[in-house]
Short mmCIF file of N, CA and C in Angstrom, two decimals:
data_model
loop_
_atom_site.label_atom_id
_atom_site.label_comp_id
_atom_site.label_asym_id
_atom_site.label_seq_id
_atom_site.Cartn_x
_atom_site.Cartn_y
_atom_site.Cartn_z
N MET A 488 -12.80 -18.97 84.02
CA MET A 488 -11.19 -18.66 84.14
C MET A 488 -10.44 -19.65 83.40
N THR A 489 -10.11 -19.19 82.66
CA THR A 489 -8.60 -20.36 82.36
C THR A 489 -7.27 -19.94 82.71
N ARG A 490 -6.51 -20.75 83.54
CA ARG A 490 -5.07 -20.37 83.76
C ARG A 490 -4.11 -21.31 83.09
N LEU A 491 -3.27 -20.28 82.19
CA LEU A 491 -2.27 -21.00 80.80
C LEU A 491 -0.36 -20.47 81.81
N ILE A 492 0.16 -21.35 81.58
CA ILE A 492 1.27 -21.72 81.98
C ILE A 492 1.94 -20.20 80.73
N LEU A 493 1.59 -20.14 79.64
CA LEU A 493 2.07 -18.62 78.65
C LEU A 493 0.71 -18.44 78.07
N PRO A 494 0.97 -17.08 78.09
CA PRO A 494 0.31 -16.23 77.62
C PRO A 494 -0.38 -17.04 75.82
N ALA A 495 -1.65 -17.01 75.29
CA ALA A 495 -1.76 -17.56 74.22
C ALA A 495 -1.55 -16.56 73.00
N PRO A 496 -1.39 -17.72 71.58
CA PRO A 496 -0.87 -17.17 70.78
C PRO A 496 -2.17 -16.11 70.39
N SER A 497 -2.20 -14.99 68.67
CA SER A 497 -2.47 -14.32 68.55
C SER A 497 -3.73 -13.12 69.73
N HIS A 498 -2.99 -13.00 70.54
CA HIS A 498 -2.92 -12.28 71.33
C HIS A 498 -2.30 -10.61 71.57
N TYR A 499 -2.50 -9.77 71.83
CA TYR A 499 -1.73 -8.56 71.92
C TYR A 499 -0.92 -8.58 73.96
N ALA A 500 0.06 -8.40 73.95
CA ALA A 500 0.77 -7.98 75.19
C ALA A 500 2.20 -6.84 75.21
N VAL A 501 2.06 -6.70 76.32
CA VAL A 501 2.94 -5.89 76.56
C VAL A 501 4.50 -6.58 77.41
N ILE A 502 5.27 -6.98 76.81
CA ILE A 502 6.24 -7.07 77.33
C ILE A 502 7.71 -6.20 77.91
N ARG A 503 8.28 -6.52 79.10
CA ARG A 503 9.46 -6.28 79.56
C ARG A 503 10.87 -6.63 79.80
N THR A 504 11.79 -6.01 79.17
CA THR A 504 13.27 -6.33 78.49
C THR A 504 13.92 -6.32 80.31
N ASP A 505 14.56 -7.19 80.57
CA ASP A 505 15.24 -6.83 82.18
C ASP A 505 16.17 -7.96 81.81
N PRO A 506 17.79 -7.12 80.81
CA PRO A 506 18.66 -7.38 80.66
C PRO A 506 19.44 -8.14 81.93
N GLU A 507 19.26 -7.60 83.19
CA GLU A 507 20.10 -8.12 84.51
C GLU A 507 19.83 -9.30 84.80
N ALA A 508 17.94 -9.89 84.83
CA ALA A 508 17.99 -10.56 85.31
C ALA A 508 18.08 -11.70 84.25
N MET A 509 18.18 -11.57 83.24
CA MET A 509 18.50 -12.40 81.77
C MET A 509 19.38 -13.30 82.03
N VAL A 510 21.03 -12.10 82.90
CA VAL A 510 22.12 -12.59 82.54
C VAL A 510 22.36 -13.51 83.75
N ARG A 511 21.32 -13.35 84.81
CA ARG A 511 21.75 -13.60 86.05
C ARG A 511 21.35 -15.49 85.71
N ASP A 512 19.82 -15.06 85.04
CA ASP A 512 19.25 -16.81 85.25
C ASP A 512 20.19 -17.83 84.31
N LEU A 513 21.11 -16.84 83.07
CA LEU A 513 21.73 -17.49 82.35
C LEU A 513 23.00 -18.48 83.16
N GLY A 514 23.55 -17.39 84.43
CA GLY A 514 24.26 -18.24 85.21
C GLY A 514 25.80 -17.79 84.83
N PHE A 515 25.84 -16.64 84.26
CA PHE A 515 26.79 -15.54 83.91
C PHE A 515 27.83 -15.60 85.07
N ASP A 516 29.02 -16.12 85.09
CA ASP A 516 29.52 -15.23 86.49
C ASP A 516 30.97 -14.63 85.91
N ASP A 517 30.25 -13.41 85.04
CA ASP A 517 30.96 -12.17 84.53
C ASP A 517 31.12 -10.98 84.95
N PRO A 518 31.30 -10.64 85.83
CA PRO A 518 31.08 -9.40 86.50
C PRO A 518 30.99 -8.21 86.10
N ALA A 519 31.76 -8.52 84.47
CA ALA A 519 31.86 -7.28 83.26
C ALA A 519 30.58 -7.01 82.26
N THR A 520 30.46 -8.70 82.05
CA THR A 520 28.74 -8.57 81.40
C THR A 520 27.26 -8.31 82.66
N LEU A 521 27.53 -8.62 83.81
CA LEU A 521 26.72 -8.36 85.13
C LEU A 521 26.91 -6.75 84.82
N LYS A 522 27.57 -6.19 84.99
CA LYS A 522 27.81 -4.74 85.24
C LYS A 522 27.39 -4.24 83.91
N GLU A 523 27.38 -4.66 82.37
CA GLU A 523 26.73 -3.95 81.31
C GLU A 523 25.83 -4.10 81.25
N ALA A 524 25.11 -5.32 81.47
CA ALA A 524 23.37 -5.55 81.67
C ALA A 524 22.96 -4.91 82.71
N GLN A 525 23.32 -4.24 83.85
CA GLN A 525 22.94 -3.45 85.13
C GLN A 525 22.73 -2.24 84.09
N GLY A 526 23.50 -1.85 82.99
CA GLY A 526 23.49 0.10 82.63
C GLY A 526 22.63 -0.05 81.88
N MET A 527 21.82 -1.44 81.29
CA MET A 527 20.93 -1.52 79.79
C MET A 527 19.46 -1.02 80.95
N LEU A 528 18.62 -0.24 79.96
CA LEU A 528 17.59 0.13 79.99
C LEU A 528 16.31 -1.23 80.67
N ARG A 529 15.37 -1.15 81.21
CA ARG A 529 14.43 -2.17 81.27
C ARG A 529 13.02 -1.15 80.20
N LYS A 530 12.54 -1.40 79.45
CA LYS A 530 12.36 -1.10 78.37
C LYS A 530 10.65 -1.69 78.15
N LYS A 531 9.48 -1.42 78.44
CA LYS A 531 8.51 -2.46 77.67
C LYS A 531 8.02 -1.96 75.97
N TYR A 532 6.87 -2.85 75.54
CA TYR A 532 6.96 -3.04 74.41
C TYR A 532 5.89 -3.83 74.06
N LEU A 533 5.03 -2.94 73.10
CA LEU A 533 3.93 -3.40 73.06
C LEU A 533 3.80 -4.79 71.66
N VAL A 534 3.27 -6.07 72.04
CA VAL A 534 3.69 -6.40 71.15
C VAL A 534 2.46 -7.34 70.57
N TYR A 535 2.63 -7.75 69.58
CA TYR A 535 1.69 -9.25 68.88
C TYR A 535 2.27 -10.44 69.36
N LEU A 536 1.13 -11.81 69.72
CA LEU A 536 1.99 -13.28 70.64
C LEU A 536 1.71 -13.73 68.87
N GLU A 537 2.78 -14.05 67.87
CA GLU A 537 2.79 -15.21 66.75
C GLU A 537 2.43 -16.27 67.49
N TRP A 538 3.58 -17.07 68.16
CA TRP A 538 3.22 -18.44 68.61
C TRP A 538 4.75 -18.96 69.07
N VAL A 539 3.93 -19.89 69.94
CA VAL A 539 5.01 -20.63 70.40
C VAL A 539 6.28 -20.94 69.82
N GLY A 540 7.66 -21.06 70.13
CA GLY A 540 8.20 -21.57 69.40
C GLY A 540 8.73 -22.75 70.10
N GLU A 541 8.51 -23.18 71.04
CA GLU A 541 9.34 -24.70 71.73
C GLU A 541 7.77 -25.06 72.69
N LEU A 542 7.59 -26.12 72.91
CA LEU A 542 7.17 -26.45 74.36
C LEU A 542 7.85 -26.39 75.46
N PRO A 543 6.45 -25.60 76.98
CA PRO A 543 7.27 -25.69 77.48
C PRO A 543 6.97 -26.81 78.54
N MET A 544 8.54 -27.62 78.61
CA MET A 544 8.46 -28.33 79.17
C MET A 544 8.84 -28.43 81.02
N PRO A 545 8.02 -29.35 81.94
CA PRO A 545 8.08 -29.41 83.15
C PRO A 545 9.50 -28.69 84.09
N GLY A 546 9.62 -27.43 84.67
CA GLY A 546 10.89 -27.72 85.52
C GLY A 546 11.46 -26.13 84.25
N ILE A 547 11.08 -26.11 83.32
CA ILE A 547 11.78 -24.71 82.67
C ILE A 547 11.06 -23.67 82.98
N ARG A 548 11.94 -22.99 83.41
CA ARG A 548 11.20 -21.32 83.29
C ARG A 548 11.49 -20.39 82.22
N TRP A 549 11.73 -20.99 81.26
CA TRP A 549 11.94 -19.78 79.74
C TRP A 549 11.14 -20.58 79.03
N CYS A 550 10.77 -20.15 77.65
CA CYS A 550 9.88 -20.90 76.66
C CYS A 550 9.95 -19.14 75.57
N ARG A 551 11.02 -19.76 74.18
CA ARG A 551 11.13 -19.28 73.11
C ARG A 551 9.86 -18.99 72.58
N TYR A 552 8.96 -17.38 71.97
CA TYR A 552 8.43 -17.29 71.39
C TYR A 552 8.21 -16.42 70.56
N ASN A 553 7.74 -16.91 69.37
CA ASN A 553 7.84 -15.43 67.95
C ASN A 553 6.42 -14.78 68.42
N ILE A 554 7.57 -13.16 68.11
CA ILE A 554 6.19 -12.22 68.36
C ILE A 554 6.77 -11.07 67.10
N SER A 555 5.60 -9.98 67.12
CA SER A 555 5.83 -9.09 66.45
C SER A 555 5.26 -7.50 67.02
N PRO A 556 6.75 -7.09 67.32
CA PRO A 556 6.61 -6.00 67.48
C PRO A 556 5.56 -4.88 67.10
N ILE A 557 4.54 -4.17 67.71
CA ILE A 557 3.64 -3.39 67.19
C ILE A 557 4.21 -2.01 67.02
N GLY A 558 4.00 -1.18 65.63
CA GLY A 558 4.39 0.36 65.77
C GLY A 558 3.54 0.95 65.73
N THR A 559 3.84 2.69 66.31
CA THR A 559 3.46 2.91 66.31
C THR A 559 3.18 4.42 64.76
N THR A 560 3.82 4.24 64.49
CA THR A 560 3.75 5.21 63.04
C THR A 560 4.30 4.49 62.22
N LEU A 561 4.35 4.66 60.74
CA LEU A 561 4.42 3.86 59.33
C LEU A 561 5.76 3.78 59.33
N ARG A 562 6.40 2.70 58.85
CA ARG A 562 7.85 1.71 59.05
C ARG A 562 8.62 3.22 58.28
N SER A 563 10.20 2.88 58.44
CA SER A 563 10.81 3.57 57.80
C SER A 563 11.73 2.99 57.00
N LEU A 564 11.55 3.57 55.72
CA LEU A 564 12.25 2.86 54.71
C LEU A 564 13.30 2.21 55.01
N GLU A 565 13.78 0.58 54.08
CA GLU A 565 14.84 -0.07 54.04
C GLU A 565 15.21 -0.16 52.57
N GLU A 566 15.67 0.02 51.85
CA GLU A 566 15.75 -0.25 50.69
C GLU A 566 16.72 -0.98 50.49
N ALA A 567 17.58 -1.52 51.12
CA ALA A 567 18.52 -3.19 50.92
C ALA A 567 17.44 -4.11 51.16
N ARG A 568 16.36 -4.27 52.10
CA ARG A 568 15.24 -5.20 52.56
C ARG A 568 14.75 -4.99 51.76
N GLY A 569 14.17 -4.00 50.30
CA GLY A 569 12.98 -3.74 49.87
C GLY A 569 12.11 -3.48 50.51
N ILE A 570 12.10 -2.95 52.38
CA ILE A 570 10.84 -2.30 52.73
C ILE A 570 10.76 -1.08 52.44
N THR A 571 9.33 -1.09 51.95
CA THR A 571 8.49 0.72 52.09
C THR A 571 7.85 0.75 53.16
N SER A 572 7.46 2.13 53.48
CA SER A 572 7.00 2.62 54.37
C SER A 572 5.81 2.31 54.20
N ASP A 573 4.54 1.69 52.84
CA ASP A 573 3.23 1.54 53.51
C ASP A 573 3.20 -0.36 53.33
N MET A 574 4.18 -0.93 53.70
CA MET A 574 4.20 -1.85 54.25
C MET A 574 4.26 -2.54 55.67
N VAL A 575 2.04 -1.71 55.85
CA VAL A 575 2.32 -2.15 57.58
C VAL A 575 0.68 -2.34 57.08
N VAL A 576 -0.39 -2.97 58.59
CA VAL A 576 -1.45 -3.14 58.61
C VAL A 576 -1.93 -2.37 59.70
N PRO A 577 -2.99 -1.22 59.48
CA PRO A 577 -3.38 -0.45 60.59
C PRO A 577 -4.06 -1.10 61.87
N ILE A 578 -4.51 -1.39 62.74
CA ILE A 578 -5.22 -1.87 63.40
C ILE A 578 -6.00 -0.86 64.11
N ALA A 579 -7.76 -1.45 63.71
CA ALA A 579 -8.77 -0.35 64.16
C ALA A 579 -8.60 -0.19 65.42
N PRO A 580 -9.05 1.64 66.07
CA PRO A 580 -9.69 2.23 65.47
C PRO A 580 -8.13 3.42 64.51
N ASN A 581 -7.35 3.20 64.55
CA ASN A 581 -6.16 3.60 63.62
C ASN A 581 -7.35 4.07 62.14
N ARG A 582 -7.00 5.27 61.89
CA ARG A 582 -8.12 5.79 61.16
C ARG A 582 -6.54 6.02 59.54
N GLY A 583 -5.13 6.12 59.64
CA GLY A 583 -3.86 6.44 59.12
C GLY A 583 -4.20 5.45 58.51
N HIS A 584 -4.87 4.68 57.33
CA HIS A 584 -4.76 4.14 55.99
C HIS A 584 -5.53 4.65 54.91
N THR A 585 -5.33 4.02 54.24
CA THR A 585 -5.61 4.14 52.60
C THR A 585 -6.67 2.99 52.09
N PRO A 586 -7.58 3.51 51.25
CA PRO A 586 -8.58 2.64 50.89
C PRO A 586 -8.03 1.31 51.00
N GLU A 587 -6.89 0.98 50.05
CA GLU A 587 -6.14 -0.35 49.48
C GLU A 587 -6.06 -0.93 51.18
N ARG A 588 -5.59 -0.52 52.40
CA ARG A 588 -5.00 -1.17 53.10
C ARG A 588 -6.12 -1.11 54.77
N HIS A 589 -6.77 -2.12 54.29
CA HIS A 589 -7.71 -1.87 55.40
C HIS A 589 -7.62 -2.25 56.92
N PRO A 590 -7.82 -1.21 57.85
CA PRO A 590 -7.37 -2.04 59.77
C PRO A 590 -7.76 -3.76 59.96
N VAL A 591 -7.03 -4.49 60.48
CA VAL A 591 -7.57 -4.96 61.27
C VAL A 591 -8.53 -5.17 62.51
N HIS A 592 -9.58 -5.72 62.90
CA HIS A 592 -10.30 -5.32 64.26
C HIS A 592 -10.13 -6.83 64.93
N THR A 593 -9.50 -5.79 66.11
CA THR A 593 -9.18 -6.94 67.38
C THR A 593 -10.84 -6.94 68.55
N THR A 594 -10.80 -8.00 69.48
CA THR A 594 -11.61 -8.34 70.24
C THR A 594 -11.32 -8.46 71.39
N PRO A 595 -11.43 -7.91 71.88
CA PRO A 595 -12.57 -6.54 72.35
C PRO A 595 -11.84 -5.52 71.32
N SER A 596 -12.08 -4.03 71.62
CA SER A 596 -11.46 -3.06 70.15
C SER A 596 -10.30 -2.82 71.11
N PHE A 597 -9.18 -2.62 70.20
CA PHE A 597 -8.07 -1.95 70.52
C PHE A 597 -8.21 -0.81 71.24
N PRO A 598 -7.60 -0.77 72.00
CA PRO A 598 -7.45 1.11 73.01
C PRO A 598 -6.51 1.93 72.12
N PHE A 599 -5.68 1.60 71.35
CA PHE A 599 -4.86 2.73 70.54
C PHE A 599 -5.12 3.07 69.23
N SER A 600 -5.05 4.78 69.12
CA SER A 600 -5.80 4.44 67.45
C SER A 600 -3.97 5.31 66.71
N ASN A 601 -3.07 4.70 66.98
CA ASN A 601 -1.73 4.71 66.37
C ASN A 601 -1.47 3.86 66.26
N CYS A 602 -1.80 2.67 65.81
CA CYS A 602 -0.96 1.35 65.95
C CYS A 602 -0.87 0.89 64.77
N TYR A 603 0.51 -0.23 64.21
CA TYR A 603 0.13 -0.62 62.85
C TYR A 603 1.17 -2.09 62.97
N HIS A 604 0.51 -3.30 62.58
CA HIS A 604 1.52 -4.46 62.74
C HIS A 604 2.37 -4.20 61.00
N TRP A 605 3.82 -3.85 61.35
CA TRP A 605 4.55 -3.73 60.13
C TRP A 605 5.08 -5.65 59.64
N ALA A 606 5.41 -5.28 58.01
CA ALA A 606 5.64 -6.68 57.59
C ALA A 606 6.68 -6.45 57.77
N PHE A 607 7.20 -8.32 58.09
CA PHE A 607 8.57 -8.94 58.37
C PHE A 607 9.05 -8.16 59.38
N ASN A 608 8.59 -8.16 60.22
CA ASN A 608 9.13 -7.60 61.74
C ASN A 608 8.51 -8.80 63.04
N ASP A 609 9.29 -9.80 62.62
CA ASP A 609 9.26 -10.77 63.96
C ASP A 609 10.48 -11.10 64.40
N VAL A 610 10.30 -11.10 66.02
CA VAL A 610 11.58 -11.69 66.51
C VAL A 610 11.29 -12.81 67.04
N THR A 611 12.52 -13.33 68.01
CA THR A 611 12.39 -14.29 68.88
C THR A 611 12.29 -13.64 70.06
N VAL A 612 11.64 -14.37 71.14
CA VAL A 612 12.30 -13.66 72.31
C VAL A 612 12.04 -15.10 73.58
N ARG A 613 12.69 -14.72 74.64
CA ARG A 613 12.38 -15.64 75.90
C ARG A 613 11.37 -15.29 76.95
N MET A 614 10.32 -15.45 76.96
CA MET A 614 9.39 -15.30 77.77
C MET A 614 9.47 -16.36 78.91
N ARG A 615 8.90 -16.14 80.16
CA ARG A 615 9.06 -16.56 80.94
C ARG A 615 7.59 -17.70 81.72
N VAL A 616 7.77 -18.52 81.88
CA VAL A 616 6.71 -19.78 82.02
C VAL A 616 6.72 -19.81 83.54
N HIS A 617 4.71 -19.31 83.58
CA HIS A 617 4.58 -18.74 85.09
C HIS A 617 4.03 -20.05 85.00
N GLY A 618 4.34 -20.62 86.65
CA GLY A 618 4.06 -22.09 86.96
C GLY A 618 2.72 -21.83 87.67
N ASP A 619 2.31 -20.98 88.07
CA ASP A 619 1.47 -20.58 88.86
C ASP A 619 -0.30 -20.14 87.98
N GLY A 620 0.07 -20.04 86.74
CA GLY A 620 -0.40 -19.52 85.41
C GLY A 620 -0.38 -18.01 85.49
N ILE A 621 -1.42 -17.93 84.30
CA ILE A 621 -1.86 -16.40 83.83
C ILE A 621 -2.85 -16.71 83.57
N GLU A 622 -4.15 -14.99 83.49
CA GLU A 622 -5.43 -15.11 82.97
C GLU A 622 -5.16 -13.89 81.83
N ASP A 623 -5.45 -14.82 80.66
CA ASP A 623 -5.98 -14.16 79.61
C ASP A 623 -6.97 -14.11 78.90
N ASP A 624 -8.09 -14.38 79.56
CA ASP A 624 -9.16 -14.34 79.61
C ASP A 624 -10.16 -12.82 78.96
N ARG A 625 -9.41 -11.38 79.35
CA ARG A 625 -9.76 -10.54 78.95
C ARG A 625 -8.98 -9.46 78.07
N ALA A 626 -7.95 -10.38 77.65
CA ALA A 626 -6.58 -9.95 77.16
C ALA A 626 -7.32 -9.68 75.40
N ILE A 627 -6.67 -8.64 74.47
CA ILE A 627 -7.21 -8.39 73.41
C ILE A 627 -6.71 -9.37 72.38
N TYR A 628 -7.30 -9.97 71.44
CA TYR A 628 -6.66 -10.71 70.75
C TYR A 628 -7.50 -10.60 69.20
N LEU A 629 -6.92 -11.41 67.79
CA LEU A 629 -6.50 -10.89 66.92
C LEU A 629 -7.76 -12.37 66.00
N PRO A 630 -9.26 -11.64 66.09
CA PRO A 630 -9.98 -13.33 65.39
C PRO A 630 -8.94 -13.53 64.29
N PRO A 631 -9.39 -14.90 64.16
CA PRO A 631 -8.85 -15.62 63.04
C PRO A 631 -9.10 -15.15 61.38
N ARG A 632 -10.30 -14.73 61.00
CA ARG A 632 -10.95 -14.05 60.25
C ARG A 632 -10.12 -12.45 59.81
N GLU A 633 -9.77 -12.13 61.12
CA GLU A 633 -8.79 -10.76 61.25
C GLU A 633 -7.26 -10.77 60.53
N GLN A 634 -6.94 -12.41 61.29
CA GLN A 634 -5.34 -13.15 61.14
C GLN A 634 -5.33 -13.09 59.51
N SER A 635 -6.12 -13.64 58.89
CA SER A 635 -5.91 -14.09 57.27
C SER A 635 -6.31 -13.06 56.54
N ALA A 636 -6.57 -11.85 57.05
CA ALA A 636 -6.60 -10.67 56.41
C ALA A 636 -5.18 -9.41 56.11
N MET A 637 -4.39 -10.16 56.85
CA MET A 637 -3.02 -9.76 57.18
C MET A 637 -1.97 -10.25 56.16
N GLU A 638 -2.07 -11.50 55.41
CA GLU A 638 -1.56 -12.53 55.11
C GLU A 638 -1.72 -11.67 53.61
#
């Protein structure tokens, strides 16, 4: 069992937004900003962890991480960006694909049958650094061969 301070790249994870905690952690002493953050919803998102955006340094509480949210539908058309609904890669066991677009296969098997990697859909988030470490030995990941199939 390996304990890491951050989850490893190429794994799938659920992340949770916490606007109030983020505002407090940034040290904003602004009641209006805090009130606004308290009114925002905490949400969970299924994501693919692309790459650590910066090295976690000793004593740091947050680290940037490049992630790709996982879609549960085909993409919406975004003509201005040149995005079409077929710009997705299904994640097996998803069967909603064409012969030209084969699904990627995770290890172990992905637990949901309606998920897609969307092209050009990466974002950078702040991820909390865990001083006592986290376990990701049983986390679902995308093997290198499958990663290259997405490129």
